[in-house]
Short mmCIF file of C-alpha atoms in Angstrom, two decimals:
data_model
loop_
_atom_site.label_atom_id
_atom_site.label_comp_id
_atom_site.label_asym_id
_atom_site.label_seq_id
_atom_site.Cartn_x
_atom_site.Cartn_y
_atom_site.Cartn_z
CA UNK A 1064 -72.20 -19.25 29.14
CA UNK A 1065 -73.27 -22.12 27.19
CA UNK A 1066 -76.30 -23.12 25.11
CA UNK A 1067 -77.19 -26.86 25.59
CA UNK A 1068 -79.41 -28.35 22.91
CA UNK A 1069 -80.87 -31.85 23.59
CA UNK A 1070 -82.89 -34.21 21.33
CA UNK A 1071 -84.82 -36.78 23.08
CA UNK A 1072 -87.62 -39.15 23.05
CA UNK A 1073 -91.07 -37.46 23.47
CA UNK A 1074 -92.11 -40.12 26.25
CA UNK A 1075 -88.97 -39.04 28.17
CA UNK A 1076 -89.84 -35.28 28.43
CA UNK A 1077 -91.20 -35.30 31.92
CA UNK A 1078 -88.42 -37.30 33.54
CA UNK A 1079 -85.79 -35.08 32.00
CA UNK A 1080 -87.57 -32.06 33.30
CA UNK A 1081 -88.00 -33.67 36.84
CA UNK A 1082 -84.14 -34.20 36.68
CA UNK A 1083 -83.51 -30.74 35.61
CA UNK A 1084 -85.63 -29.07 38.12
CA UNK A 1085 -84.01 -31.43 40.81
CA UNK A 1086 -80.44 -29.93 39.55
CA UNK A 1087 -82.05 -26.29 40.20
CA UNK A 1088 -82.34 -25.63 36.31
CA UNK A 1089 -85.68 -24.01 35.30
CA UNK A 1090 -85.22 -22.02 32.26
CA UNK A 1091 -85.60 -24.10 29.09
CA UNK A 1092 -87.40 -23.99 25.80
CA UNK A 1093 -89.20 -27.07 24.41
CA UNK A 1094 -90.00 -27.80 20.74
CA UNK A 1095 -91.46 -30.93 19.08
CA UNK A 1096 -89.44 -31.72 16.05
CA UNK A 1097 -89.01 -34.53 13.26
CA UNK A 1098 -85.82 -35.94 12.53
CA UNK A 1099 -83.38 -39.01 11.81
CA UNK A 1100 -80.09 -40.34 13.47
CA UNK A 1101 -78.75 -43.54 13.51
CA UNK A 1102 -82.28 -45.02 14.41
CA UNK A 1103 -83.37 -44.49 10.86
CA UNK A 1104 -86.96 -44.89 11.13
CA UNK A 1105 -89.25 -48.05 10.44
CA UNK A 1106 -91.73 -49.29 8.24
CA UNK A 1107 -95.61 -50.01 8.90
CA UNK A 1108 -98.61 -51.28 7.15
CA UNK A 1109 -101.38 -48.85 6.93
CA UNK A 1110 -104.64 -49.90 5.18
CA UNK A 1111 -102.82 -52.38 3.43
CA UNK A 1112 -100.08 -50.01 2.26
CA UNK A 1113 -96.50 -50.54 3.33
CA UNK A 1114 -95.45 -46.94 4.66
CA UNK A 1115 -91.75 -45.84 5.51
CA UNK A 1116 -91.42 -43.50 8.59
CA UNK A 1117 -88.09 -42.31 8.32
CA UNK A 1118 -88.58 -38.73 10.22
CA UNK A 1119 -89.18 -39.74 13.84
CA UNK A 1120 -90.93 -37.46 16.51
CA UNK A 1121 -88.54 -36.05 18.72
CA UNK A 1122 -88.40 -33.33 21.26
CA UNK A 1123 -85.77 -30.52 21.32
CA UNK A 1124 -84.61 -28.81 24.31
CA UNK A 1125 -82.62 -25.71 24.63
CA UNK A 1126 -81.08 -24.63 27.86
CA UNK A 1127 -78.99 -21.40 28.48
CA UNK A 1128 -76.90 -21.90 31.64
CA UNK A 1129 -73.85 -20.36 33.06
CA UNK A 1130 -70.79 -22.44 32.92
CA UNK A 1131 -71.27 -23.74 36.53
CA UNK A 1132 -74.46 -25.48 35.55
CA UNK A 1133 -73.22 -27.15 32.27
CA UNK A 1134 -72.29 -30.54 33.69
CA UNK A 1135 -75.21 -30.63 36.04
CA UNK A 1136 -77.64 -29.88 33.16
CA UNK A 1137 -75.97 -32.74 31.01
CA UNK A 1138 -76.11 -35.19 33.68
CA UNK A 1139 -79.81 -34.57 34.35
CA UNK A 1140 -80.63 -34.81 30.63
CA UNK A 1141 -78.68 -38.10 30.39
CA UNK A 1142 -80.12 -39.48 33.66
CA UNK A 1143 -83.83 -38.57 32.60
CA UNK A 1144 -83.76 -39.40 28.95
CA UNK A 1145 -81.53 -42.66 28.83
CA UNK A 1146 -82.92 -45.90 28.09
CA UNK A 1147 -80.10 -47.93 26.70
CA UNK A 1148 -81.71 -48.23 23.24
CA UNK A 1149 -80.88 -46.75 19.93
CA UNK A 1150 -82.73 -43.32 19.55
CA UNK A 1151 -82.22 -42.15 23.23
CA UNK A 1152 -80.90 -38.86 21.78
CA UNK A 1153 -78.09 -36.52 21.69
CA UNK A 1154 -76.75 -33.48 23.46
CA UNK A 1155 -74.94 -30.36 22.02
CA UNK A 1156 -73.20 -27.86 23.95
CA UNK A 1157 -72.34 -24.39 22.20
CA UNK A 1158 -70.71 -21.36 23.29
CA UNK A 1159 -73.00 -18.13 23.72
CA UNK A 1160 -71.07 -14.91 23.12
CA UNK A 1161 -73.48 -12.68 24.97
CA UNK A 1162 -77.03 -12.56 26.34
CA UNK A 1163 -79.35 -9.78 27.72
CA UNK A 1164 -82.43 -10.17 29.80
CA UNK A 1165 -85.00 -7.82 27.91
CA UNK A 1166 -87.06 -6.78 30.94
CA UNK A 1167 -83.96 -5.50 33.21
CA UNK A 1168 -81.21 -5.06 30.54
CA UNK A 1169 -78.99 -7.60 32.54
CA UNK A 1170 -76.07 -8.62 30.31
CA UNK A 1171 -73.93 -11.63 30.22
CA UNK A 1172 -74.07 -14.27 32.91
CA UNK A 1173 -76.29 -12.32 35.20
CA UNK A 1174 -78.94 -12.49 32.47
CA UNK A 1175 -78.88 -16.16 32.18
CA UNK A 1176 -80.06 -16.41 35.79
#
């Protein structure tokens, strides 16, 4: 079992969700976050004042999957999020020690769905 964490552009969320659904991956958590990476932000002028924006809006996806779905999930996220420009995001894959579905008390891979 793995936990996939992906940071993507906010405007790419719908295309990433569509790709995940096409790959039969429906379980996910989505969070609005602020962050900076290689993109480093930008400066803009607001009412005559130069403002440095170094924390950019991103979307954090968390997806728990069984091992068979790791590669399809990564490919779906990559296909839906990629623009070829800096700031497309990053994907992390972490090992999950255990999982339990609260309603049924299923444990391990059965709890992942």
